[in-house]
Amino acid sequence: MNSLPKILIISLLISAMAFLLLKYIGTSSLVIPSSITEVLEFVVLLAAIIAASVISSKPSTPSKGETGTVKWFNLKKGYGFITRDQGDDVFVHYRNIQGKSRRAISEGQRVKFIVIDGDKGLQADEVEAI
């Protein structure tokens, strides 16, 4: 799961390296932006990389919302699985649980959620007890 601060930091580093590389190719020397034009070139490059990073880091279009039943949830480990009403199981982590039952959900409990494409495959997000 990518967070915005992480995206911004990585984009800034990539932009700086790309800017320096492009300037080096053009002048055969490393140049730090000193004129307004060079600063604007850097800002445009940074904005383009941030925009591309944010767009590409969005999860594939999540479903509008689903319901399912908690198959199991391990309180100590903070994760478990939800069986979707359509049959397959989806991973759930305690960070993705909302409401009063933020830390845990119980086996057999009915929940509503959306499905996102996480780091390790499909996972439930915005999980709420029904």
PDB file of N, CA and C in Angstrom, residues 4 7 14-15 17 29 37 43 55 80-82 117 119:
ATOM      1  N   LEU A   4       0.828   8.645   0.360  1.00  0.00           N
ATOM      2  CA  LEU A   4       1.156   9.877  -0.357  1.00  0.00           C
ATOM      3  C   LEU A   4       2.533  10.427   0.021  1.00  0.00           C
ATOM      4  N   ILE A   7       5.119   8.450  -1.827  1.00  0.00           N
ATOM      5  CA  ILE A   7       5.087   8.775  -3.254  1.00  0.00           C
ATOM      6  C   ILE A   7       5.787  10.107  -3.508  1.00  0.00           C
ATOM      7  N   ILE A  14      13.445  10.894  -7.716  1.00  0.00           N
ATOM      8  CA  ILE A  14      13.506  10.539  -9.136  1.00  0.00           C
ATOM      9  C   ILE A  14      13.610  11.802  -9.991  1.00  0.00           C
ATOM     10  N   SER A  15      12.829  12.817  -9.647  1.00  0.00           N
ATOM     11  CA  SER A  15      12.871  14.073 -10.405  1.00  0.00           C
ATOM     12  C   SER A  15      14.251  14.716 -10.339  1.00  0.00           C
ATOM     13  N   MET A  17      17.147  13.256  -9.770  1.00  0.00           N
ATOM     14  CA  MET A  17      18.100  12.466 -10.553  1.00  0.00           C
ATOM     15  C   MET A  17      17.874  12.654 -12.052  1.00  0.00           C
ATOM     16  N   SER A  29      28.190  18.516 -17.759  1.00  0.00           N
ATOM     17  CA  SER A  29      28.576  18.847 -16.389  1.00  0.00           C
ATOM     18  C   SER A  29      27.320  18.833 -15.517  1.00  0.00           C
ATOM     19  N   THR A  37      14.202  29.484 -15.189  1.00  0.00           N
ATOM     20  CA  THR A  37      13.852  28.507 -16.222  1.00  0.00           C
ATOM     21  C   THR A  37      14.199  27.092 -15.772  1.00  0.00           C
ATOM     22  N   VAL A  43      10.384  21.726 -11.605  1.00  0.00           N
ATOM     23  CA  VAL A  43       9.029  21.655 -11.038  1.00  0.00           C
ATOM     24  C   VAL A  43       8.089  20.904 -11.975  1.00  0.00           C
ATOM     25  N   ILE A  55      -1.358   8.249 -10.081  1.00  0.00           N
ATOM     26  CA  ILE A  55      -2.288   7.541 -10.964  1.00  0.00           C
ATOM     27  C   ILE A  55      -1.992   6.049 -10.974  1.00  0.00           C
ATOM     28  N   GLY A  80      -7.136 -12.077   9.077  1.00  0.00           N
ATOM     29  CA  GLY A  80      -7.981 -13.245   8.859  1.00  0.00           C
ATOM     30  C   GLY A  80      -8.515 -13.247   7.442  1.00  0.00           C
ATOM     31  N   PHE A  81      -9.628 -13.947   7.258  1.00  0.00           N
ATOM     32  CA  PHE A  81     -10.235 -14.035   5.934  1.00  0.00           C
ATOM     33  C   PHE A  81     -11.740 -13.854   6.019  1.00  0.00           C
ATOM     34  N   ILE A  82     -12.279 -13.247   4.972  1.00  0.00           N
ATOM     35  CA  ILE A  82     -13.720 -13.072   4.822  1.00  0.00           C
ATOM     36  C   ILE A  82     -14.135 -13.887   3.611  1.00  0.00           C
ATOM     37  N   ASP A 117      -6.936  -4.358  -4.753  1.00  0.00           N
ATOM     38  CA  ASP A 117      -5.783  -5.163  -5.132  1.00  0.00           C
ATOM     39  C   ASP A 117      -4.618  -4.705  -4.270  1.00  0.00           C
ATOM     40  N   ASP A 119      -0.896  -5.482  -1.901  1.00  0.00           N
ATOM     41  CA  ASP A 119       0.466  -5.909  -2.229  1.00  0.00           C
ATOM     42  C   ASP A 119       0.550  -7.396  -2.539  1.00  0.00           C
TER      43      ASP A 119
END
